[in-house]
Coordinates of C-alpha atoms and ligand atoms in Angstrom, one line a residue:
M138 CA -1.2 17.7 -48.8
E139 CA -1.5 16.7 -45.2
I140 CA -3.5 16.7 -42.1
L141 CA -1.9 17.8 -38.8
V142 CA -3.4 16.4 -35.6
D143 CA -2.7 18.5 -32.5
L144 CA -2.5 16.1 -29.6
D145 CA -2.4 19.0 -27.1
A146 CA -5.8 19.9 -28.4
I147 CA -7.0 16.4 -27.8
A148 CA -5.7 16.6 -24.2
H149 CA -7.4 20.0 -23.7
N150 CA -10.7 18.6 -25.0
V151 CA -10.5 15.5 -22.8
R152 CA -9.9 17.7 -19.7
I153 CA -13.1 19.7 -20.6
L154 CA -15.0 16.5 -20.9
A155 CA -13.6 15.2 -17.6
E156 CA -14.8 18.4 -15.9
H157 CA -18.3 17.9 -17.2
A158 CA -18.2 14.2 -16.3
A159 CA -17.4 15.1 -12.6
D160 CA -17.3 11.7 -10.8
A161 CA -18.0 9.7 -14.0
A162 CA -15.0 8.2 -15.9
V163 CA -14.3 9.1 -19.5
M164 CA -14.2 6.5 -22.3
V165 CA -12.8 8.1 -25.4
V166 CA -14.3 6.8 -28.6
V167 CA -11.6 6.1 -31.2
K168 CA -13.6 4.2 -33.8
A169 CA -12.9 4.7 -37.5
D170 CA -9.2 5.3 -36.8
G171 CA -10.1 8.0 -34.2
Y172 CA -12.5 9.8 -36.4
N173 CA -9.6 9.8 -38.9
H174 CA -7.2 11.5 -36.4
G175 CA -5.2 8.3 -35.7
A176 CA -6.7 6.0 -33.1
A177 CA -3.5 5.0 -31.2
E178 CA -2.0 8.5 -31.0
V179 CA -5.3 10.0 -29.9
A180 CA -5.8 7.2 -27.4
R181 CA -2.3 7.7 -25.8
A182 CA -2.9 11.5 -25.6
A183 CA -6.4 11.1 -24.2
L184 CA -5.4 8.6 -21.5
A185 CA -2.5 10.8 -20.5
A186 CA -5.0 13.6 -20.1
G187 CA -7.2 11.6 -17.8
A188 CA -9.4 9.4 -20.0
R189 CA -9.8 5.9 -18.5
E190 CA -11.1 3.7 -21.2
L191 CA -11.3 3.4 -25.0
G192 CA -14.2 2.5 -27.3
T193 CA -14.2 1.1 -30.8
T194 CA -16.7 -0.3 -33.3
T195 CA -15.0 -3.5 -34.4
V196 CA -12.9 -6.2 -32.8
D197 CA -10.2 -5.5 -35.4
E198 CA -10.0 -1.8 -34.3
A199 CA -9.7 -2.9 -30.7
V200 CA -7.1 -5.6 -31.2
R201 CA -5.0 -3.2 -33.3
L202 CA -4.9 -0.8 -30.3
R203 CA -3.6 -3.6 -28.1
A204 CA -1.0 -4.3 -30.7
E205 CA 0.0 -0.7 -30.5
G206 CA 0.7 -1.2 -26.8
L207 CA -2.4 0.3 -25.3
T208 CA -3.3 -1.4 -22.0
A209 CA -6.4 0.5 -20.9
P210 CA -9.8 -1.2 -21.0
I211 CA -11.1 -1.3 -24.6
L212 CA -14.7 -2.0 -25.5
C213 CA -15.9 -2.8 -29.1
W214 CA -19.6 -2.7 -29.7
L215 CA -20.7 -3.4 -33.3
N216 CA -20.0 -7.1 -33.7
T217 CA -21.4 -9.7 -36.0
S218 CA -22.0 -13.1 -34.5
D219 CA -19.0 -14.5 -36.4
A220 CA -16.6 -11.8 -35.4
D221 CA -13.2 -12.9 -34.2
Y222 CA -14.0 -13.3 -30.5
V223 CA -11.0 -15.6 -30.0
S224 CA -8.7 -12.7 -30.9
A225 CA -10.8 -10.3 -28.8
I226 CA -10.6 -12.5 -25.7
T227 CA -6.9 -13.2 -26.2
A228 CA -6.2 -9.5 -26.4
G229 CA -8.3 -8.8 -23.3
I230 CA -10.9 -6.8 -25.2
E231 CA -14.3 -6.1 -23.6
I232 CA -17.0 -7.3 -26.0
G233 CA -20.2 -5.4 -26.5
V234 CA -23.1 -7.9 -27.0
S235 CA -26.3 -7.0 -28.6
A236 CA -28.0 -10.3 -29.3
L237 CA -28.3 -13.8 -27.9
V238 CA -26.4 -15.4 -30.8
Q239 CA -23.5 -13.1 -30.1
L240 CA -23.4 -14.1 -26.5
E241 CA -23.4 -17.8 -27.6
A242 CA -20.5 -17.1 -30.0
V243 CA -18.5 -15.2 -27.3
A244 CA -19.0 -18.1 -24.9
A245 CA -17.9 -20.7 -27.5
A246 CA -14.7 -18.7 -28.0
A247 CA -14.0 -18.3 -24.3
R248 CA -14.5 -22.1 -23.8
Q249 CA -12.2 -22.8 -26.7
L250 CA -9.5 -20.7 -25.2
G251 CA -10.2 -21.7 -21.6
R252 CA -10.3 -18.1 -20.7
T253 CA -13.0 -15.7 -19.3
A254 CA -14.5 -13.3 -21.7
T255 CA -15.4 -9.8 -20.5
V256 CA -18.9 -8.8 -21.8
S257 CA -20.9 -5.6 -21.7
L258 CA -24.6 -5.7 -22.8
K259 CA -25.7 -3.1 -25.3
V260 CA -29.4 -2.5 -24.7
D261 CA -31.8 -0.7 -27.0
T262 CA -33.5 2.1 -25.1
G263 CA -35.0 3.8 -28.2
L264 CA -32.4 4.3 -30.9
N265 CA -33.8 1.1 -32.5
R266 CA -30.5 0.2 -34.1
N267 CA -28.3 -2.4 -32.6
G268 CA -29.0 -2.9 -28.9
I269 CA -30.8 -5.8 -27.2
P270 CA -34.6 -5.0 -27.3
A271 CA -36.4 -5.3 -23.9
T272 CA -38.4 -8.3 -25.2
E273 CA -35.2 -10.3 -25.8
F274 CA -33.4 -9.1 -22.6
P275 CA -34.6 -11.9 -20.3
E276 CA -33.3 -14.8 -22.4
V277 CA -29.9 -13.0 -22.8
L278 CA -29.8 -12.5 -19.0
D279 CA -30.7 -16.2 -18.4
L280 CA -27.7 -17.3 -20.6
L281 CA -25.5 -14.6 -19.1
G282 CA -26.3 -15.8 -15.6
R283 CA -25.2 -19.3 -16.5
L284 CA -22.0 -18.1 -18.1
V285 CA -21.1 -15.9 -15.2
G286 CA -21.9 -18.7 -12.9
D287 CA -19.4 -21.1 -14.5
G288 CA -16.7 -18.5 -15.0
T289 CA -17.0 -18.3 -18.8
V290 CA -17.9 -14.6 -18.7
R291 CA -17.3 -11.6 -16.6
F292 CA -20.2 -9.2 -16.7
R293 CA -18.7 -5.7 -16.9
A294 CA -21.3 -3.1 -18.0
I295 CA -24.7 -2.3 -19.3
F296 CA -24.7 0.5 -21.9
S297 CA -26.9 2.1 -24.5
H298 CA -26.8 4.9 -27.1
L299 CA -28.9 8.1 -27.3
A300 CA -30.9 9.0 -30.4
L301 CA -31.5 12.8 -29.8
A302 CA -28.7 13.9 -27.5
D303 CA -28.1 16.9 -29.7
L304 CA -31.5 18.2 -28.5
P305 CA -30.6 18.1 -24.8
Q306 CA -34.1 19.0 -23.6
H307 CA -36.0 16.6 -25.9
P308 CA -38.1 14.2 -23.9
A309 CA -36.7 11.3 -25.8
N310 CA -33.6 11.6 -23.6
D311 CA -35.6 11.3 -20.5
M312 CA -37.5 8.3 -22.0
Q313 CA -34.2 6.6 -22.8
R314 CA -32.9 7.3 -19.3
Q315 CA -35.9 5.7 -17.8
R316 CA -35.8 2.7 -20.1
F317 CA -32.0 2.4 -19.3
L318 CA -32.8 2.3 -15.6
D319 CA -35.5 -0.4 -16.2
F320 CA -32.9 -2.6 -18.1
I321 CA -30.5 -2.2 -15.1
A322 CA -33.3 -3.1 -12.7
T323 CA -34.3 -6.2 -14.8
A324 CA -30.6 -7.4 -14.8
K325 CA -30.6 -7.0 -11.0
E326 CA -33.8 -9.1 -10.7
H327 CA -31.9 -11.8 -12.6
G328 CA -29.1 -11.5 -10.0
L329 CA -26.8 -9.8 -12.4
E330 CA -25.3 -6.5 -11.3
P331 CA -23.1 -4.7 -13.8
E332 CA -19.9 -3.2 -12.6
L333 CA -20.9 0.0 -14.4
A334 CA -23.5 1.7 -16.6
H335 CA -22.9 4.2 -19.5
L336 CA -25.1 6.0 -21.8
A337 CA -23.8 9.5 -22.7
N338 CA -22.1 10.5 -26.0
S339 CA -20.4 13.9 -26.5
A340 CA -23.6 15.9 -26.7
A341 CA -25.0 14.3 -23.5
A342 CA -21.7 14.4 -21.7
L343 CA -21.6 18.2 -22.3
T344 CA -25.2 19.1 -21.5
R345 CA -26.9 16.4 -19.5
P346 CA -25.0 15.5 -16.3
D347 CA -27.9 13.4 -15.2
L348 CA -27.1 11.0 -18.0
A349 CA -23.5 10.5 -17.0
F350 CA -24.0 7.3 -14.9
D351 CA -20.6 5.8 -14.2
M352 CA -18.9 6.7 -17.4
V353 CA -19.4 9.0 -20.4
R354 CA -18.5 7.9 -23.9
P355 CA -17.6 11.0 -26.0
G356 CA -16.2 10.9 -29.6
I357 CA -16.5 14.0 -31.6
A358 CA -15.9 16.4 -28.7
V359 CA -12.5 14.7 -28.1
Y360 CA -11.5 15.9 -31.6
G361 CA -12.6 19.4 -30.7
L362 CA -15.7 19.6 -32.8
S363 CA -19.0 20.6 -31.2
P364 CA -21.7 17.9 -31.1
I365 CA -24.3 20.8 -30.9
P366 CA -22.7 23.6 -33.0
E367 CA -25.8 25.8 -32.9
L368 CA -25.7 25.8 -29.1
S369 CA -22.0 26.2 -28.2
D370 CA -18.4 25.3 -29.0
F371 CA -18.0 24.3 -25.3
G372 CA -14.5 25.7 -25.3
L373 CA -13.3 22.7 -27.5
R374 CA -10.3 23.1 -29.8
P375 CA -10.4 21.4 -33.3
A376 CA -7.5 19.0 -33.4
M377 CA -7.3 18.5 -37.2
T378 CA -5.8 20.9 -39.7
F379 CA -6.1 20.0 -43.4
R380 CA -3.7 21.9 -45.5
A381 CA -1.9 21.8 -48.9
R382 CA 0.9 23.7 -50.6
V383 CA 0.2 25.9 -53.6
L384 CA 1.4 24.2 -56.8
R385 CA 1.5 27.2 -59.0
V386 CA 0.3 30.8 -59.3
K387 CA -0.7 32.3 -62.6
R388 CA -2.6 35.1 -64.3
V389 CA -6.0 34.6 -65.8
A390 CA -7.4 37.2 -68.2
A391 CA -10.9 38.7 -68.0
G392 CA -13.4 36.5 -69.9
E393 CA -11.4 33.2 -69.3
G394 CA -13.1 30.3 -67.6
V395 CA -11.5 28.3 -64.8
S396 CA -11.7 24.5 -64.3
Y397 CA -14.1 21.9 -65.9
G398 CA -17.3 23.3 -67.3
H399 CA -16.0 26.9 -67.0
Q400 CA -18.5 27.4 -64.2
W401 CA -16.4 30.4 -63.1
I402 CA -15.5 33.1 -65.6
A403 CA -13.1 35.9 -64.7
D404 CA -14.9 39.2 -64.7
R405 CA -11.5 41.0 -64.6
D406 CA -7.8 40.1 -65.0
T407 CA -6.9 38.2 -61.9
T408 CA -4.3 35.9 -60.3
V409 CA -5.2 32.4 -59.3
A410 CA -3.5 29.7 -57.2
L411 CA -3.7 26.0 -57.9
I412 CA -4.1 23.8 -54.8
P413 CA -3.3 20.1 -55.4
A414 CA -6.1 18.6 -53.3
G415 CA -9.4 17.3 -54.7
Y416 CA -12.4 15.1 -54.1
A417 CA -10.2 12.0 -54.1
D418 CA -8.4 13.5 -51.0
G419 CA -11.6 14.5 -49.1
V420 CA -12.5 17.9 -50.6
P421 CA -16.1 17.2 -51.5
R422 CA -17.0 18.2 -55.1
P423 CA -20.3 19.7 -54.0
L424 CA -18.2 22.4 -52.2
S425 CA -17.2 23.7 -55.7
G426 CA -17.4 27.6 -55.6
R427 CA -18.7 27.5 -52.0
F428 CA -15.6 27.6 -49.7
S429 CA -12.5 29.5 -49.1
V430 CA -9.0 28.7 -47.8
W431 CA -6.6 30.5 -45.5
L432 CA -3.7 31.6 -47.7
G433 CA -1.3 34.6 -47.6
G434 CA -2.8 35.9 -44.4
A435 CA -6.4 36.0 -45.6
R436 CA -9.4 34.0 -46.8
R437 CA -9.2 33.2 -50.6
T438 CA -12.3 32.3 -52.5
Q439 CA -12.3 28.9 -54.2
I440 CA -13.5 29.2 -57.9
G441 CA -14.8 26.7 -60.5
R442 CA -15.2 23.0 -60.0
V443 CA -13.3 21.0 -57.4
C444 CA -11.6 18.2 -59.4
M445 CA -10.3 14.8 -58.4
D446 CA -6.8 16.1 -57.6
Q447 CA -7.0 19.9 -57.5
F448 CA -8.9 23.1 -57.1
V449 CA -8.2 26.8 -57.8
V450 CA -8.5 29.9 -55.6
D451 CA -8.8 33.5 -56.6
L452 CA -6.0 35.8 -55.4
G453 CA -7.1 39.0 -57.2
E454 CA -4.1 41.2 -57.6
N455 CA -2.1 39.0 -55.2
E456 CA -1.1 41.9 -53.0
A457 CA 0.0 39.3 -50.4
G458 CA 2.6 37.9 -52.9
V459 CA 1.5 34.3 -52.7
V460 CA 3.9 32.0 -54.5
A461 CA 4.2 28.3 -55.3
G462 CA 5.1 26.4 -52.1
D463 CA 3.0 28.6 -49.8
T464 CA 0.7 26.7 -47.5
A465 CA -3.1 26.9 -47.8
V466 CA -5.3 25.8 -44.9
L467 CA -8.5 24.2 -46.0
F468 CA -9.8 23.9 -42.5
G469 CA -8.2 24.0 -39.1
G470 CA -8.5 25.5 -35.6
E471 CA -6.5 28.7 -35.6
P472 CA -8.1 32.1 -35.6
G473 CA -9.0 33.0 -39.2
H474 CA -8.8 29.4 -40.4
P475 CA -11.9 28.0 -42.1
R476 CA -13.6 25.4 -39.8
A477 CA -14.6 21.9 -40.7
Q478 CA -18.0 23.1 -39.3
E479 CA -18.3 25.6 -42.2
W480 CA -17.9 22.8 -44.7
A481 CA -20.5 20.8 -42.9
D482 CA -23.0 23.8 -42.8
T483 CA -22.4 24.4 -46.5
L484 CA -22.9 20.8 -47.5
G485 CA -25.9 20.2 -45.1
T486 CA -24.0 17.5 -43.2
I487 CA -22.3 17.2 -39.8
N488 CA -18.7 18.0 -38.8
Y489 CA -18.1 14.2 -38.1
E490 CA -18.3 13.5 -41.9
I491 CA -16.0 16.3 -42.8
V492 CA -13.1 15.2 -40.6
C493 CA -13.6 11.6 -41.8
G494 CA -13.0 12.9 -45.3
P495 CA -9.3 13.4 -45.8
R496 CA -7.8 10.1 -47.1
G497 CA -5.7 8.4 -49.7
R498 CA -2.8 10.6 -50.6
V499 CA -3.2 12.8 -47.6
V500 CA -0.3 12.4 -45.2
R501 CA -1.2 12.5 -41.5
T502 CA 1.3 14.0 -38.9
H503 CA 0.8 14.3 -35.1
L504 CA 2.0 17.3 -33.2
G505 CA 2.3 17.9 -29.4
G506 CA 1.6 15.3 -26.8
D507 CA 4.6 13.8 -25.1
R508 CA 6.0 11.8 -28.0
Ligands
PLP883 C1 -19.8 6.8 -32.0 C2 -20.4 6.5 -30.7 C3 -20.2 7.3 -29.5 C4 -19.6 8.7 -29.6 O1 -20.5 9.6 -30.2 P1 -20.1 11.1 -30.4 O2 -21.4 11.7 -30.8 O3 -19.0 11.2 -31.4 O4 -19.7 11.6 -29.0 C5 -20.6 6.8 -28.3 N1 -21.2 5.6 -28.2 C6 -21.5 4.8 -29.3 C7 -22.2 3.5 -29.1 C8 -21.1 5.2 -30.5 O5 -21.3 4.4 -31.6

C-alpha cells in the first residue's frame, strides 16, 4: 500500500494562501514530517510556489531540513530547555523561546559557539499552552535586551497561536489580537522591536486578513485540507492519496460471516475483495463497516472488522470485473474518491489526524513538482 503526495497540489494550495495573505509572507508549517506528507519535499515545492519560511516543532525537525539542503529561514517552536540549541544555532535555525530558562539555555549555547542565536518569542495570548505569559514577559525582555546588546542574540519575531481560529467570528480571536498587540507594545517599551510579528494559522490565514500581521503560518491548508470544513474547502486540493492493491477477489455465500467476530453476514451470495491495509497502516479500526473505497470505478462498501493488516469490501455481483492487483483508493483528492474529511467526520476527529495516520509499511511517493 502507498501514499502518493501530489506536489503540484501543494504548490496550488500555497498560491491560494499567498493570495489571502496579500502583503504578508507565508511560512509553511512542515512539523510532524510535513503532516506526514514528507517535510523536505513539501518544503521545496512550497518555497518554489512562493512560500518564504518554514516552521517545525522540534530542533531535530528543523536541523534535518537544513541537512536536506533547504536554506530558507526555519523556525522551531516547541523546545525543552535542554534541547540541542548548539545544533540549532550551528544550522542557522531560528529558535522559538517560550520561557526564561529557554532563553538562558539558548544564550549559553550561543556563547559556547561564539555565534549569534536568532530568537523569536512565543507569547501566550490566550491559548494557555506554551507561550510566555504576560506576567513573565518583562523578565524575558530584560534578559533579551542584554543578549541583543552584547550580540549573543538577534531578536527576529514575536509570535503567538490562536485557540479558536476555526470560529473566525468568535470574540476570542479579537481578544488574542489585542493581547498580541499589547505584547508587541511592551517589547517596544523595553527598546526591543521585532523584525516581524505572526499569529495566523490556516483558519485565520483564510478568513481573518486582519490577523495576518507580517506573516501567516499555515499548516493543514498547505496539504489541501480545509481548516474549517463546515464553512468551505477554500478551493484547496488534497495532496495525499492513500491507496492499496486488491490482494484477492472471492465469492462469499449467503449466510457466511466476514472478518473477526462475523459482524457482517452476507444476506445474499456476493463477491468480496480483500485489501491489504489495516489499523497498523493507518486505517482506524473504529472505521469498521463505516467507510467505502474507490475501486472499479465506484464506491465499494467496507464490510466487517478492519484488522491489523487487512479489510474486506463488498463488490456485489462484481459487474466492474475487479480482479487481484486492481487499485483501491482509501482516500484522495480526485472526483469520486473518498476524502480524508469523510473519515474524520465518521470518527468524530479532524482531518489533521487522518493524514497523520498512514505509517509503517505504507510507502510514500511524491508526484509533480520540479523534481
Ligand atoms: C501547527 C501550528 C500551526 C499550523 O496550524 P494549522 O492549523 O495546521 O494551519 C501554526 N502555528 C503553530 C504554532 C502550530 O503549532
